[in-house]
Coordinates of N, CA and C in Angstrom, one line a residue:
M24 N 0.9 -1.2 0.0 CA 0.0 0.0 0.0 C 0.9 1.2 0.0
A25 N 0.6 2.2 -0.9 CA 1.5 3.3 -1.0 C 0.6 4.6 -1.4
T26 N 1.2 5.7 -1.1 CA 0.5 7.0 -1.5 C 0.5 7.1 -3.0
E27 N -0.6 7.4 -3.6 CA -0.7 7.7 -5.0 C -0.4 9.1 -5.3
Y28 N 0.4 9.3 -6.4 CA 0.9 10.6 -6.8 C 0.6 10.8 -8.2
D29 N 0.1 12.0 -8.6 CA -0.2 12.3 -10.0 C 1.0 13.1 -10.5
R30 N 1.8 12.5 -11.3 CA 3.0 13.2 -11.8 C 2.7 14.3 -12.7
E31 N 1.6 14.2 -13.5 CA 1.3 15.3 -14.5 C 0.9 16.6 -13.7
F32 N 0.2 16.5 -12.7 CA -0.3 17.7 -11.9 C 0.5 17.9 -10.7
G33 N 1.4 17.0 -10.3 CA 2.2 17.2 -9.1 C 1.5 17.2 -7.8
V34 N 0.4 16.4 -7.7 CA -0.3 16.3 -6.5 C -0.5 14.9 -5.9
F35 N -0.7 14.8 -4.6 CA -1.0 13.5 -4.0 C -2.4 13.2 -4.2
L36 N -2.8 12.0 -4.6 CA -4.2 11.6 -4.7 C -4.8 11.0 -3.5
N37 N -3.9 10.6 -2.6 CA -4.4 10.1 -1.2 C -3.2 10.3 -0.3
N38 N -3.4 10.2 1.0 CA -2.3 10.4 1.9 C -2.1 9.2 2.8
L39 N -1.2 8.3 2.3 CA -0.9 7.1 3.0 C 0.5 7.1 3.5
M40 N 1.0 8.3 3.8 CA 2.4 8.5 4.3 C 2.6 8.1 5.7
Y41 N 1.6 8.0 6.5 CA 1.7 7.8 7.9 C 0.8 6.6 8.3
A42 N 1.2 6.0 9.4 CA 0.5 4.8 9.9 C -1.0 5.0 10.1
K43 N -1.3 6.2 10.7 CA -2.8 6.4 11.0 C -3.6 6.4 9.7
E44 N -3.0 7.0 8.6 CA -3.8 7.1 7.3 C -3.9 5.7 6.7
K45 N -2.8 4.9 6.9 CA -2.8 3.5 6.3 C -3.8 2.7 7.1
A46 N -3.9 2.8 8.4 CA -4.8 2.1 9.2 C -6.3 2.4 8.8
K47 N -6.5 3.7 8.6 CA -7.9 4.1 8.2 C -8.2 3.5 6.8
Y48 N -7.2 3.5 5.9 CA -7.4 3.0 4.6 C -7.7 1.5 4.6
I49 N -7.0 0.8 5.5 CA -7.3 -0.7 5.7 C -8.8 -0.9 6.0
F50 N -9.3 -0.2 7.0 CA -10.6 -0.4 7.5 C -11.7 0.1 6.5
D51 N -11.4 1.3 5.9 CA -12.3 1.9 4.9 C -12.5 1.0 3.7
H52 N -11.5 0.3 3.3 CA -11.5 -0.6 2.1 C -11.7 -2.0 2.3
G53 N -12.0 -2.4 3.6 CA -12.4 -3.8 3.9 C -11.3 -4.8 3.7
F54 N -10.1 -4.4 4.0 CA -9.0 -5.4 4.0 C -9.2 -6.5 5.0
P55 N -8.8 -7.7 4.7 CA -8.9 -8.8 5.6 C -8.1 -8.5 6.9
V56 N -8.4 -9.2 8.0 CA -7.7 -9.0 9.2 C -6.2 -9.4 9.0
I57 N -5.3 -8.6 9.5 CA -3.9 -8.9 9.4 C -3.5 -9.9 10.6
D58 N -3.0 -11.0 10.2 CA -2.6 -12.0 11.2 C -1.4 -11.6 12.0
N59 N -0.3 -11.2 11.2 CA 1.0 -10.8 11.8 C 1.5 -9.6 11.1
F60 N 1.9 -8.6 12.0 CA 2.4 -7.3 11.5 C 3.8 -7.2 12.0
Y61 N 4.7 -6.7 11.1 CA 6.1 -6.5 11.5 C 6.5 -5.0 11.1
S62 N 7.2 -4.4 12.0 CA 7.7 -3.0 11.8 C 8.9 -2.8 12.6
D63 N 9.7 -1.8 12.1 CA 10.9 -1.4 12.9 C 10.6 -0.1 13.6
S64 N 9.4 0.4 13.6 CA 9.1 1.7 14.1 C 7.8 1.7 15.0
L65 N 7.9 2.3 16.2 CA 6.7 2.4 17.0 C 5.7 3.4 16.5
A66 N 6.2 4.2 15.5 CA 5.3 5.1 14.8 C 4.2 4.4 14.1
D67 N 4.4 3.1 13.8 CA 3.4 2.2 13.1 C 2.4 1.6 14.1
T68 N 2.3 2.1 15.3 CA 1.4 1.6 16.3 C 0.0 1.5 15.7
P69 N -0.6 2.5 15.0 CA -1.9 2.3 14.5 C -2.1 1.1 13.6
L70 N -1.1 0.8 12.8 CA -1.1 -0.4 12.0 C -1.0 -1.7 12.9
A71 N -0.1 -1.6 13.9 CA 0.0 -2.8 14.8 C -1.3 -3.1 15.4
L72 N -2.1 -2.1 15.7 CA -3.4 -2.3 16.4 C -4.4 -3.0 15.5
C73 N -4.1 -3.0 14.2 CA -5.0 -3.6 13.2 C -4.8 -5.1 13.1
A74 N -3.7 -5.5 13.7 CA -3.3 -6.9 13.6 C -3.6 -7.8 14.8
Q75 N -3.8 -9.1 14.5 CA -4.0 -10.0 15.6 C -2.7 -10.1 16.5
K76 N -1.6 -10.0 15.8 CA -0.3 -10.1 16.5 C 0.7 -9.2 15.8
A77 N 1.4 -8.3 16.6 CA 2.3 -7.4 16.1 C 3.7 -7.6 16.6
H78 N 4.7 -7.4 15.8 CA 6.1 -7.7 16.1 C 6.9 -6.5 15.8
L79 N 7.9 -6.2 16.7 CA 8.8 -5.1 16.5 C 10.1 -5.6 16.1
V80 N 10.7 -5.1 15.0 CA 12.0 -5.6 14.5 C 13.0 -4.6 15.0
T81 N 14.0 -5.1 15.7 CA 15.1 -4.3 16.3 C 16.5 -4.7 15.9
N82 N 17.4 -4.0 16.5 CA 18.9 -4.4 16.3 C 19.2 -4.6 14.9
K83 N 19.0 -3.6 14.0 CA 19.3 -3.7 12.6 C 18.7 -4.9 12.0
A84 N 17.5 -5.2 12.3 CA 16.7 -6.3 11.7 C 17.2 -7.7 12.1
T85 N 17.9 -7.8 13.2 CA 18.4 -9.1 13.6 C 17.6 -9.7 14.7
T86 N 16.6 -8.9 15.3 CA 15.8 -9.4 16.4 C 14.4 -9.0 16.2
V87 N 13.5 -9.9 16.5 CA 12.0 -9.7 16.4 C 11.5 -10.0 17.8
V88 N 10.7 -9.0 18.3 CA 10.1 -9.1 19.7 C 8.6 -8.8 19.5
D89 N 7.8 -9.2 20.5 CA 6.4 -8.8 20.5 C 6.3 -7.3 20.6
W90 N 5.3 -6.8 20.0 CA 5.0 -5.3 20.1 C 4.9 -4.9 21.6
P91 N 5.5 -3.9 22.0 CA 5.4 -3.5 23.4 C 4.0 -3.1 23.8
D92 N 3.6 -3.5 25.0 CA 2.3 -3.0 25.6 C 2.4 -1.5 25.8
L93 N 1.4 -0.9 25.5 CA 1.3 0.6 25.7 C 0.6 0.9 27.0
D94 N 1.1 1.9 27.7 CA 0.4 2.3 28.9 C -0.9 3.0 28.5
E95 N -1.8 3.2 29.4 CA -3.1 3.7 29.1 C -3.1 5.1 28.5
E96 N -2.2 5.9 29.0 CA -2.1 7.3 28.5 C -1.7 7.3 27.0
T97 N -0.7 6.5 26.7 CA -0.2 6.4 25.3 C -1.3 5.8 24.4
M98 N -2.0 4.8 24.9 CA -3.0 4.1 24.1 C -4.1 5.1 23.8
D99 N -4.5 6.0 24.8 CA -5.5 7.0 24.6 C -5.1 8.0 23.5
K100 N -3.8 8.3 23.5 CA -3.3 9.3 22.5 C -3.4 8.6 21.1
V101 N -3.0 7.4 21.0 CA -3.1 6.7 19.7 C -4.5 6.6 19.2
K102 N -5.4 6.2 20.1 CA -6.8 6.0 19.7 C -7.4 7.4 19.3
K103 N -7.0 8.5 19.9 CA -7.5 9.8 19.5 C -7.0 10.2 18.1
K104 N -5.9 9.6 17.7 CA -5.3 10.0 16.4 C -6.0 9.2 15.3
I105 N -6.7 8.1 15.6 CA -7.4 7.3 14.6 C -8.8 7.3 15.0
D106 N -9.7 7.0 14.1 CA -11.1 6.9 14.3 C -11.4 5.9 15.3
T107 N -11.9 6.3 16.5 CA -12.2 5.4 17.6 C -13.3 4.4 17.3
G108 N -14.0 4.6 16.2 CA -15.1 3.7 15.8 C -14.6 2.5 15.2
W109 N -13.3 2.4 14.8 CA -12.8 1.2 14.2 C -12.7 0.1 15.1
N110 N -12.8 -1.1 14.6 CA -12.7 -2.3 15.4 C -11.2 -2.7 15.4
I111 N -10.5 -2.0 16.2 CA -9.0 -2.4 16.3 C -8.8 -3.4 17.4
H112 N -7.7 -4.1 17.2 CA -7.3 -5.1 18.2 C -6.5 -4.5 19.2
L113 N -7.0 -4.5 20.5 CA -6.2 -4.0 21.6 C -5.7 -5.0 22.5
K114 N -4.4 -4.9 22.9 CA -3.8 -5.9 23.7 C -4.3 -5.9 25.1

């Protein structure tokens, strides 16, 4: 999934540059449930919440660990950034 760009007019056709926009796109377009999600960035938390199981890739891609649990305050911030009506998987 990537941002669409119109080269002729020099404009973005959608905004899929950040995890929250990608998560919204997943739900708005009826993607199937993500079984396993892998990322090297905690900025992808909205996408991690779309998955049944999320994994964080660390140490220059040599280690894979479970996605860290988020404290309640952080989780509230993430949920406010995405549409709270979505059926997201919460740990």
